[in-house]
Short mmCIF file of C-alpha atoms in Angstrom, two decimals:
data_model
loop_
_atom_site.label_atom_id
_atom_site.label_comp_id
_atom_site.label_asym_id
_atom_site.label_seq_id
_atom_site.Cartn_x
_atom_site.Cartn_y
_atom_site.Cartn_z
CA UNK O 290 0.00 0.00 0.00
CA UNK O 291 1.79 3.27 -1.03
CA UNK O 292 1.63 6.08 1.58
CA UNK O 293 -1.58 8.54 -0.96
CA UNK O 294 -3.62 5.29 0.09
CA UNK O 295 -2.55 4.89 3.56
CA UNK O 296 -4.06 7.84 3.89
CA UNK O 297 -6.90 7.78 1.48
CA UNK O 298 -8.16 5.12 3.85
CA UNK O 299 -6.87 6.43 7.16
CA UNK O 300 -9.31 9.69 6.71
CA UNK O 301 -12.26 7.13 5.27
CA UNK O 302 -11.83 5.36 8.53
CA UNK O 303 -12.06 8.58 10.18
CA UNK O 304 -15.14 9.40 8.74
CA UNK O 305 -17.08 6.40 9.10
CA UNK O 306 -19.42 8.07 11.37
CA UNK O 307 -19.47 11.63 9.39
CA UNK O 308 -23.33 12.62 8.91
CA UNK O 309 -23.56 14.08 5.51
CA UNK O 310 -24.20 17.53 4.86
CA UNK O 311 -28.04 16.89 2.79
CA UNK O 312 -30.93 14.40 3.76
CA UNK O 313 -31.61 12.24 6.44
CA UNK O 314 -29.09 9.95 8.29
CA UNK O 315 -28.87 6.89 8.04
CA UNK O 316 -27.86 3.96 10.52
CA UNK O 317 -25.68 1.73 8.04
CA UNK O 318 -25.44 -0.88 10.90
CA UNK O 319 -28.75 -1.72 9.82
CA UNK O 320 -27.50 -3.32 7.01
CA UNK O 321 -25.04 -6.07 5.85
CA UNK O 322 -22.88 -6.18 3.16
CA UNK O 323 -23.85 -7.26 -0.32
CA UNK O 324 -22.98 -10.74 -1.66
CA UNK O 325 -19.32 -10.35 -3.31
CA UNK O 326 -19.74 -14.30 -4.35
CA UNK O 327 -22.35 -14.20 -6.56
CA UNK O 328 -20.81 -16.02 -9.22
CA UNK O 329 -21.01 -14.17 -13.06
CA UNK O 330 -23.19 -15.52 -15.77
CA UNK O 331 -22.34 -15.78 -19.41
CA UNK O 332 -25.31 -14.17 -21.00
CA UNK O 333 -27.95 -12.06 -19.34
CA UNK O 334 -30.54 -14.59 -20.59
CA UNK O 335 -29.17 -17.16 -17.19
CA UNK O 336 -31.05 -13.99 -15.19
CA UNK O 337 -33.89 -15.62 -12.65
CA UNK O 338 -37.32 -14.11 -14.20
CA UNK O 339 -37.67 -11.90 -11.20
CA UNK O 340 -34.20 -10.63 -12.07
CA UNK O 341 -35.13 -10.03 -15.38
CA UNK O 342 -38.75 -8.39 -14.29
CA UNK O 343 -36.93 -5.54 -11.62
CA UNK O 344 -34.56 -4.98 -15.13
CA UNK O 345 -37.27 -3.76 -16.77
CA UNK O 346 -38.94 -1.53 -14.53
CA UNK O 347 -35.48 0.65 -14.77
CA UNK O 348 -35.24 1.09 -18.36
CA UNK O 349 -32.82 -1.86 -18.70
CA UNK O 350 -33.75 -4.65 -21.80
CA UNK O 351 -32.89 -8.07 -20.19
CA UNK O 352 -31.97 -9.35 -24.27
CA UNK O 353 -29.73 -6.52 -24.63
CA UNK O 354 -31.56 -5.63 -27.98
CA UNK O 355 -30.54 -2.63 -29.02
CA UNK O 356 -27.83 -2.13 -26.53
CA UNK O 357 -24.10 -2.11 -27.37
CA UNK O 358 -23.02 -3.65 -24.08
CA UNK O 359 -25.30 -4.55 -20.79
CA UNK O 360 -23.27 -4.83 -17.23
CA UNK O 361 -25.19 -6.07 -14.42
CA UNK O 362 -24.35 -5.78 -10.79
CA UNK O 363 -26.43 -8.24 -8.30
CA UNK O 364 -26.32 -6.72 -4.23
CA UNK O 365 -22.13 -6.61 -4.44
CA UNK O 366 -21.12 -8.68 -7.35
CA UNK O 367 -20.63 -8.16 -10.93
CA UNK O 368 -22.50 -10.71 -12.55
CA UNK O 369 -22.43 -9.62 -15.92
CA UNK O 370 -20.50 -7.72 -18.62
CA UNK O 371 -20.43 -7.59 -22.58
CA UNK O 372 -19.52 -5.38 -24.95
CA UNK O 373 -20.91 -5.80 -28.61
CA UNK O 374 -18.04 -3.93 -30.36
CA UNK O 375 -14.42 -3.10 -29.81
CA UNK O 376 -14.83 1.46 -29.35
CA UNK O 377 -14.62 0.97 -25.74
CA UNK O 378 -13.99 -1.16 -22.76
CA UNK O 379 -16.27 -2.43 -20.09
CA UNK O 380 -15.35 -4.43 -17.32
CA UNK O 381 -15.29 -4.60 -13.59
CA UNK O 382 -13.80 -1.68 -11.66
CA UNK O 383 -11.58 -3.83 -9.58
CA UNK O 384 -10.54 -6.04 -12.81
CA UNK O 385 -9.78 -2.34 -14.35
CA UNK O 386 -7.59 -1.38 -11.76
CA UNK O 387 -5.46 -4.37 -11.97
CA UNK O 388 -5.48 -3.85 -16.03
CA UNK O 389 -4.20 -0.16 -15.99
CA UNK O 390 -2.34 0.91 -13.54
CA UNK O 391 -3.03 4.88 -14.80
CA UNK O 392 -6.47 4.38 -13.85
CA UNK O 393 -5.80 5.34 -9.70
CA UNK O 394 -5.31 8.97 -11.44
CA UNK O 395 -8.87 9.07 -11.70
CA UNK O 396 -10.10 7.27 -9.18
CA UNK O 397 -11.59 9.05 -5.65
CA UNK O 398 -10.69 11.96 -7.24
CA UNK O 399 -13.88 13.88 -8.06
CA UNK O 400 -15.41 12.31 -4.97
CA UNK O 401 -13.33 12.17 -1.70
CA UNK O 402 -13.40 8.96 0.13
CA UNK O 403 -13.96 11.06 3.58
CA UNK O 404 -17.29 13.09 2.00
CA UNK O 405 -19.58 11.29 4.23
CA UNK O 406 -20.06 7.91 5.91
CA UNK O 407 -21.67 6.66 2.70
CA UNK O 408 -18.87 7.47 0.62
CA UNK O 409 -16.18 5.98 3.79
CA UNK O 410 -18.51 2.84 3.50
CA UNK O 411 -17.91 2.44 0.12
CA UNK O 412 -14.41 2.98 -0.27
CA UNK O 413 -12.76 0.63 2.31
CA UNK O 414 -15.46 -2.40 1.22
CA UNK O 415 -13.10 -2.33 -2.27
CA UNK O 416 -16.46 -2.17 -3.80
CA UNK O 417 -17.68 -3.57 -7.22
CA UNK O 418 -18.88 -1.21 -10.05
CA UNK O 419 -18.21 -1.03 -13.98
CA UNK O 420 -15.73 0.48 -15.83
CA UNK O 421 -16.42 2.21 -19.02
CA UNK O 422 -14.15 3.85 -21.88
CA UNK O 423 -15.08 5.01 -24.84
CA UNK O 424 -11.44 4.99 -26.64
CA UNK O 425 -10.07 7.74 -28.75
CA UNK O 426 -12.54 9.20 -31.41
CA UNK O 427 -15.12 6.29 -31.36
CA UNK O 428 -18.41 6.95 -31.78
CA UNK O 429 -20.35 4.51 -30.03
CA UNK O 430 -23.88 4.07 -31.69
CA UNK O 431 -26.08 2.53 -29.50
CA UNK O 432 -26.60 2.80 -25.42
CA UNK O 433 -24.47 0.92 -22.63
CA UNK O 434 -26.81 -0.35 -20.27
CA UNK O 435 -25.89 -1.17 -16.54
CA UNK O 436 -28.66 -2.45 -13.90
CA UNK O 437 -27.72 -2.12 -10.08
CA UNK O 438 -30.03 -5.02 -9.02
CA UNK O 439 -30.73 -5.57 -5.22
CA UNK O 440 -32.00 -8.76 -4.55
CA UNK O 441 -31.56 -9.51 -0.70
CA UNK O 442 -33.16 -8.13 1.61
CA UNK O 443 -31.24 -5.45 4.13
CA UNK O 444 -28.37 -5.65 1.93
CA UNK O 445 -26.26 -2.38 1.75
CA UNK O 446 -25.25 -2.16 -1.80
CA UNK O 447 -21.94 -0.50 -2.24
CA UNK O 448 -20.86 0.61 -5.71
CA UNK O 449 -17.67 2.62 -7.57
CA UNK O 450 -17.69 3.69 -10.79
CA UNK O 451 -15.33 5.31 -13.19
CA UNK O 452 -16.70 5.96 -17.10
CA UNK O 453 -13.97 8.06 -18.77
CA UNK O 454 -14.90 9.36 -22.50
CA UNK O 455 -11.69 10.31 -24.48
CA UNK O 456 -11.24 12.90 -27.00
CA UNK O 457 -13.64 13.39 -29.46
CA UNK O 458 -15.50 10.10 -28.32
CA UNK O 459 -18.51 9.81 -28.09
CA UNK O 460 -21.11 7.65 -25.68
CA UNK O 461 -24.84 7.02 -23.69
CA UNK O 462 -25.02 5.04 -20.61
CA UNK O 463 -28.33 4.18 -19.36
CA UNK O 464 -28.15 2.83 -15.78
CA UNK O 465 -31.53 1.15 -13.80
CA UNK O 466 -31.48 1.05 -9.98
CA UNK O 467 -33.72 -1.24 -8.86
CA UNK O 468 -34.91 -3.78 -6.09
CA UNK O 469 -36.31 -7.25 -6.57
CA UNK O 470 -39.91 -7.27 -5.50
CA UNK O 471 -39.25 -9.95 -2.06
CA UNK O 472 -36.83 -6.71 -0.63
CA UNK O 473 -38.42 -4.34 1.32
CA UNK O 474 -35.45 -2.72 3.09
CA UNK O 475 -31.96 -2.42 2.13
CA UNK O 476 -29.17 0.56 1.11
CA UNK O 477 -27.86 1.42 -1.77
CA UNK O 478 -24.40 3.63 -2.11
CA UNK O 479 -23.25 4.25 -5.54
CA UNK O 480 -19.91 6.35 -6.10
CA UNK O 481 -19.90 7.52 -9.93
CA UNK O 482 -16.63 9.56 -11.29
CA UNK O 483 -17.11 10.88 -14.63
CA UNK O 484 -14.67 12.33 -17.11
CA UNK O 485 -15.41 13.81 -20.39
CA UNK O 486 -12.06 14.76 -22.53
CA UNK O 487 -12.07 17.08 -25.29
CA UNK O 488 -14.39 17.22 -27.88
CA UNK O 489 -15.80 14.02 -26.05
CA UNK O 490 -19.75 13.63 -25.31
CA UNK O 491 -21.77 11.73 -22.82
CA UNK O 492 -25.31 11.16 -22.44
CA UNK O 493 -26.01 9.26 -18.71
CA UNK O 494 -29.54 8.55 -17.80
CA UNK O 495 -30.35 7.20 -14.69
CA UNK O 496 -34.21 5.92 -13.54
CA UNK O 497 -34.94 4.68 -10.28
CA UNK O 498 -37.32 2.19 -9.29
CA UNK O 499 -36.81 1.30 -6.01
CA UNK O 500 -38.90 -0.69 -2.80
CA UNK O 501 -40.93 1.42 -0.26
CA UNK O 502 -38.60 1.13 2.82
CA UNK O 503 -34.92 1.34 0.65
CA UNK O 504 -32.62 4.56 1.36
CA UNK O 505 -30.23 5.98 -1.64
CA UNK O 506 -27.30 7.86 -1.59
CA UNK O 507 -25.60 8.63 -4.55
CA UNK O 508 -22.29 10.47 -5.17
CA UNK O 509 -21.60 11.40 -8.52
CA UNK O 510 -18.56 13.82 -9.27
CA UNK O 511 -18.17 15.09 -13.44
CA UNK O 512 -15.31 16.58 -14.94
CA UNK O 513 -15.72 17.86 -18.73
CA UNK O 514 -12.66 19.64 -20.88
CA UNK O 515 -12.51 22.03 -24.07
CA UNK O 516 -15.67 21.48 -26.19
CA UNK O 517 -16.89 18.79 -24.65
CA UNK O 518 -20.69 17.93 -23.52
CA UNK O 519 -22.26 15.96 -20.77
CA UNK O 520 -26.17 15.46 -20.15
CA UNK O 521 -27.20 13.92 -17.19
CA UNK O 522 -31.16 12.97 -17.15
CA UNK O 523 -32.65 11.38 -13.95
CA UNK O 524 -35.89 9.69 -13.33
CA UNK O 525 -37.50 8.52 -10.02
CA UNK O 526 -41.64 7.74 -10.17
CA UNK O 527 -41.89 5.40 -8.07
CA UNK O 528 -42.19 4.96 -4.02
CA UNK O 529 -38.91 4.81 -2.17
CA UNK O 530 -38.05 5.80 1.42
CA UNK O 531 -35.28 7.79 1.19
CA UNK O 532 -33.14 9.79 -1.69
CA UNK O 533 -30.43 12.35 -1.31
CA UNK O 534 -28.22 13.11 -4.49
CA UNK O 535 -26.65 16.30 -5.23
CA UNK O 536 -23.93 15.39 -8.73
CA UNK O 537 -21.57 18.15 -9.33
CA UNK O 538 -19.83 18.76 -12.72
CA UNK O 539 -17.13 20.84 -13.07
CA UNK O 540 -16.91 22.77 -16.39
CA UNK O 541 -13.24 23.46 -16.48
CA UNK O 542 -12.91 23.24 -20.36
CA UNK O 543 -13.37 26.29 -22.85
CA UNK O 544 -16.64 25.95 -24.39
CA UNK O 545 -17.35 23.10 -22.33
CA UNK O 546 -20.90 22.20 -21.72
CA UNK O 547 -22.88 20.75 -19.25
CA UNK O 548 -26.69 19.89 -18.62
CA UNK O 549 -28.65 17.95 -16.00
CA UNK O 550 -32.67 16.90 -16.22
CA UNK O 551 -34.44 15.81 -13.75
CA UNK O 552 -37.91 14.24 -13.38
CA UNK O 553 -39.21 13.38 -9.89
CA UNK O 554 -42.53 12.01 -8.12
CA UNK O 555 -42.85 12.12 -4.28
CA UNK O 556 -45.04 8.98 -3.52
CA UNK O 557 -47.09 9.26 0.22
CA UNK O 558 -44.01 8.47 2.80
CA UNK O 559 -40.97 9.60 -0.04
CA UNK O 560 -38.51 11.62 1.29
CA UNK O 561 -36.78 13.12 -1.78
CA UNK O 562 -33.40 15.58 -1.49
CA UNK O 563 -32.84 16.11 -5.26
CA UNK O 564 -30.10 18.52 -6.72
CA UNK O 565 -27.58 19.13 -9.14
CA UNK O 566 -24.54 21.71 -9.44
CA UNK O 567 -22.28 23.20 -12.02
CA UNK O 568 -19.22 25.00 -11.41
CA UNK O 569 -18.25 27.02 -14.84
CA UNK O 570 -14.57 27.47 -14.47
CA UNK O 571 -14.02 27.18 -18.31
CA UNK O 572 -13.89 30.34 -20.46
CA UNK O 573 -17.12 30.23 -22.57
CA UNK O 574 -18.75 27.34 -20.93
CA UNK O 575 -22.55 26.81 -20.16
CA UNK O 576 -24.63 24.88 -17.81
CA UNK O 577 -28.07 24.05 -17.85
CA UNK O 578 -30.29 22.59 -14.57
CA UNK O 579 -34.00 21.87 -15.18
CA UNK O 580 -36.15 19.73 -12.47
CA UNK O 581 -39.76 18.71 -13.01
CA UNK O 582 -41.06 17.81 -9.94
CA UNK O 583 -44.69 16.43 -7.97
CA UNK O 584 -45.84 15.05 -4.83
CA UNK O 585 -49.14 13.15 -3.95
CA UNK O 586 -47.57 12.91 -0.41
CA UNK O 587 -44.38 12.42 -0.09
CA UNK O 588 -42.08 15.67 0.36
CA UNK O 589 -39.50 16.47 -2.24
CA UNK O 590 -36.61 18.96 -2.39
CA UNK O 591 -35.33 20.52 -5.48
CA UNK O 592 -31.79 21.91 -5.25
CA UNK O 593 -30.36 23.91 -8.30
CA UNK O 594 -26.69 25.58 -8.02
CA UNK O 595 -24.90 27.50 -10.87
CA UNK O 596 -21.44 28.81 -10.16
CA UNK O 597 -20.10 30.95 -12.84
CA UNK O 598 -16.06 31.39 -12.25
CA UNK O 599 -14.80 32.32 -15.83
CA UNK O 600 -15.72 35.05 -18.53
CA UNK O 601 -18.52 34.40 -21.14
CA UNK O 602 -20.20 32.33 -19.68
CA UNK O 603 -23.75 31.14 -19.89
CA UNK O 604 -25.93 28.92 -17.18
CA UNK O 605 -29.90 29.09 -16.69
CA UNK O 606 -31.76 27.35 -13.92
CA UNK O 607 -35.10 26.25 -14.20
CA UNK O 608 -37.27 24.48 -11.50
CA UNK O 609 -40.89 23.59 -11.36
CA UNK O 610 -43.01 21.80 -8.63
CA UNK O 611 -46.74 20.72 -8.87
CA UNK O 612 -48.60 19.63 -5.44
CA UNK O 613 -51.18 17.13 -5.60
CA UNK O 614 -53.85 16.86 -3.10
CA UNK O 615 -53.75 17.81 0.38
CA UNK O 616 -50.57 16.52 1.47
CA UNK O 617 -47.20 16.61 0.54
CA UNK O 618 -44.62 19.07 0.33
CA UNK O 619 -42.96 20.56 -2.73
CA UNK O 620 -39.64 23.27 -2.07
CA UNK O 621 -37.24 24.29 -5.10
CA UNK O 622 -34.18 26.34 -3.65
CA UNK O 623 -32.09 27.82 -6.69
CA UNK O 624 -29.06 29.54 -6.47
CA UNK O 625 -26.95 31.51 -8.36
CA UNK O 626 -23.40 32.44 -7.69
CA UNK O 627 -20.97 34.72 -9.73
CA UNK O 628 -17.43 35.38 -9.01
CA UNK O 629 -16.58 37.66 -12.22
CA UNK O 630 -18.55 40.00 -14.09
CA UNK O 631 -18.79 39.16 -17.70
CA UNK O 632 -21.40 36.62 -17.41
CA UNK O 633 -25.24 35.63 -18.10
CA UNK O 634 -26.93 33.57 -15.28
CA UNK O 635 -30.69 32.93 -14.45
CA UNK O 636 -33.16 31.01 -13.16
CA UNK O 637 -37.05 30.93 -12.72
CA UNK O 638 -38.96 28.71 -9.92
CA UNK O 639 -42.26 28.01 -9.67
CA UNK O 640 -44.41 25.63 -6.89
CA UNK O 641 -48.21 25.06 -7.32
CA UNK O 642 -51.56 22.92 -8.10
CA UNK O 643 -52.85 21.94 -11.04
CA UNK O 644 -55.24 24.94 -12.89
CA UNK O 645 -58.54 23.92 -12.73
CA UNK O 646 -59.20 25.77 -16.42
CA UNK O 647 -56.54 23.82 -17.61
CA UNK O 648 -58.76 20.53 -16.53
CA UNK O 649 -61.93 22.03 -17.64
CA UNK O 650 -60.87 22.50 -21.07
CA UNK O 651 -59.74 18.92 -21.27
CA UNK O 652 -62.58 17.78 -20.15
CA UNK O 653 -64.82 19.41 -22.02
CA UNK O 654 -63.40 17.04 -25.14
CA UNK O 655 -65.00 14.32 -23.70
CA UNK O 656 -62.56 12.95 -20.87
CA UNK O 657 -63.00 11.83 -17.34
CA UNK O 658 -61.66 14.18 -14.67
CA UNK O 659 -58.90 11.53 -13.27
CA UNK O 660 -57.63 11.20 -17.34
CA UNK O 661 -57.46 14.87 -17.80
CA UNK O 662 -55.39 15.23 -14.64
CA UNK O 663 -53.10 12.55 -15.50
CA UNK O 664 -52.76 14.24 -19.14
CA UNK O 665 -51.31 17.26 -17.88
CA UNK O 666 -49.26 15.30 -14.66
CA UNK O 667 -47.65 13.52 -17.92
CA UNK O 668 -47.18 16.65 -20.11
CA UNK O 669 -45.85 18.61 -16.88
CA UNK O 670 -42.37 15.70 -16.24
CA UNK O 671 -41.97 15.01 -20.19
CA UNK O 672 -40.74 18.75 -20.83
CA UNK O 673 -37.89 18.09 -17.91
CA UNK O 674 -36.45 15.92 -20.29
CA UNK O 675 -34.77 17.47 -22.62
CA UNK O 676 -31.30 16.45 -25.49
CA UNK O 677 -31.97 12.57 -25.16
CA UNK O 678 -31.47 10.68 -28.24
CA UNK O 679 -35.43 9.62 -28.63
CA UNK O 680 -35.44 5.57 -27.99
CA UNK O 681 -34.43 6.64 -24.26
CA UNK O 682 -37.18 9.16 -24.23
CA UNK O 683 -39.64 6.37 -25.16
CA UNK O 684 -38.26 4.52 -21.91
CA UNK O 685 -38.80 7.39 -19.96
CA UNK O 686 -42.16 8.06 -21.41
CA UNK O 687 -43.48 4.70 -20.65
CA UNK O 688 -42.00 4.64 -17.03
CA UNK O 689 -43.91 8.12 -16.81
CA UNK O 690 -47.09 6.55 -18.40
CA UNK O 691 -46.86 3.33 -15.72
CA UNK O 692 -46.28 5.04 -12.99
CA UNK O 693 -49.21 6.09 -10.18
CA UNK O 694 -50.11 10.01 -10.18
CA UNK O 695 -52.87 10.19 -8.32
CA UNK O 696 -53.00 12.50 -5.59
CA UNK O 697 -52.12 10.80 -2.56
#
């Protein structure tokens, strides 16, 4: 062990009991471990049918049809990993490391090891997690899918992963976090490090479909160069217990770009901490944040930050709430913060019902009162997504479509 990890590990171990700054705490001692000896499969089609089932509920095709690579990580083993062509490499995180020894330059280095208990947790486990790299100038056509499947119940699922796009690559990940309908309690703590190199693109969606009684905490640090793009769309409709994520991408390339999409339903008993920040440090760069948020009981927070730090730059903010029914609490807290003068930030907010002329006129074509609600509930989330290629819209459509929006 060199002396950078002693030390990496001796301030995780410090930290171990560090509350984190957002969200409710949570007692990890709840909670075991994840399965590391789950042993890997050669072809997702050797998935148990409830396996397969909680895939599709997060967006993720159990054939792989129409996927260039599927990676599939069961409680705290990877189980499965393909790659259809030869533009990029997939493969476990820990197998990565071992493969290139360059790759400890990028890894806990967008998110510290000592942020919080969840991210001390996840570091000294040695946890699983993919690897993905799109190599030099490919253009990879179709999605990467990964599924974070937890399938025991009170597991704490612990996951690190590191996608790096090179220059002028370019690449979509679709990951589905989900829980196997027999768990009704269990953790899940997924570390994501994201690098986009120069004239690289990345597209990451993320839906969530978790159990009633299962906390999240995500960590997800982004780093983008000169003329480079990252979108970042993320979906939760269904009920859950607990969520706090807050990503961060830093903008440090000229003309660098950087956008994040949320869509979010706060079920009876949801406890939702949503946010996402962008720190503009490149000359010319922009940033985008726009939430689309409802609850029909459950109580969600929408967190926006723009941080402008270079000349020319451009960011806008935009986040929307709808309440529905009598319960339920809806709270969007944007924030803009410039350190030079020469640039062009905004943001709009807005927290409300449903207008009942809006209803009225729908129904007066002829549709029930519950369909014309719904109507508009659908219409309201699909505008928050926004510069997905349009088979993952579809997904999220349907997802939107399945999911229950009646007040609570």
């Amino acid at each position: 062990m060199s002396s950078i990890e002693a030390e990496m590990r001796r301030r995780a171990e410090a930290a171990l009991e560090k509350k984190a700054a957002l969200g409710e705490d949570i007692d990890l001692s709840k909670y075991q471990e994840g399965a590391r000896d789950i042993p890997e499969i050669s072809s997702l089609d050797a998935l148990s049918d409830e396996a397969r089932e909680a895939m599709l509920r997060s967006g993720v095709i159990p054939t792989g049809e129409g996927r260039d690579g599927s990676i599939v990580v069961l409680d705290n083993s990877m189980v499965s990993h393909s790659a259809a062509s030869k533009a990029y490499e997939v493969m476990d995180i820990r197998a990565a490391m071992k493969k290139h020894d360059w790759l400890k330059e990028y890894s806990w280095k967008l998110v510290q090891p000592d942020m919080d208990k969840y991210t001390a947790s996840t570091y000294l486990s040695d946890a699983p997690g993919y690897f993905i790299r799109a190599l030099p100038g490919q253009q990879v056509k179709m999605p990467i899918q990964a599924c974070m499947l937890v399938g025991s119940e009170s597991t704490a699922q612990m996951v690190h992963n590191i996608i790096i796009v090179e220059e002028g690559a370019s690449l979509e990940v679709v990951t589905g976090c989900v829980s196997q309908k027999e768990v009704e309690e269990a953790i899940h703590l997924g570390i994501s490090e994201i690098y986009v190199k120069k004239g690289g693109s990345l597209t990451f969606t993320m839906i969530h479909n978790w159990a009633e009684q299962i906390g999240v905490r995500p960590r997800t640090g982004i780093l983008v160069e000169d003329n480079a793009s990252y979108v970042n769309n993320y979906v939760i409709l269904k009920k859950v217990r607990s969520v706090q994520t807050y990503p961060t991408a830093h903008l440090v390339g000229r003309n660098s770009v950087g956008r994040f999409n949320t869509v979010a339903v706060a079920q009876p008993g949801a406890d939702l901490d949503l946010g996402s920040k962008a720190i503009l440090s490149g000359v010319g760069s922009k940033a985008e944040i726009i939430s689309r948020s409802i609850t029909t009981g459950g109580s969600v927070i929408n967190r926006g930050s723009l941080v402008g730090k270079a000349e020319d730059i451009k960011a806008h903010l935009e986040c929307r709430g709808l309440i529905l029914g009598e319960r339920g609490v809806n709270v969007a807290i944007p924030e803009l913060e410039a350190h030079v003068p020469d640039v062009e930030m905004t943001h709009e907010a807005s927290l409300g019902k449903i207008a009942r002329d809006q209803v009225e006129y729908i129904m007066s074509r002829g549709v029930s009162e519950d369909d014309a609600i719904g109507m508009i509930v659908r219409g309201f989330l699909e505008v928050g997504i926004r510069n997905i290629p349009e088979e993952l819209k579809d997904e999220i459509d349907r997802t939107i479509a399945q999911a229950d929006l009646s007040p609570g």
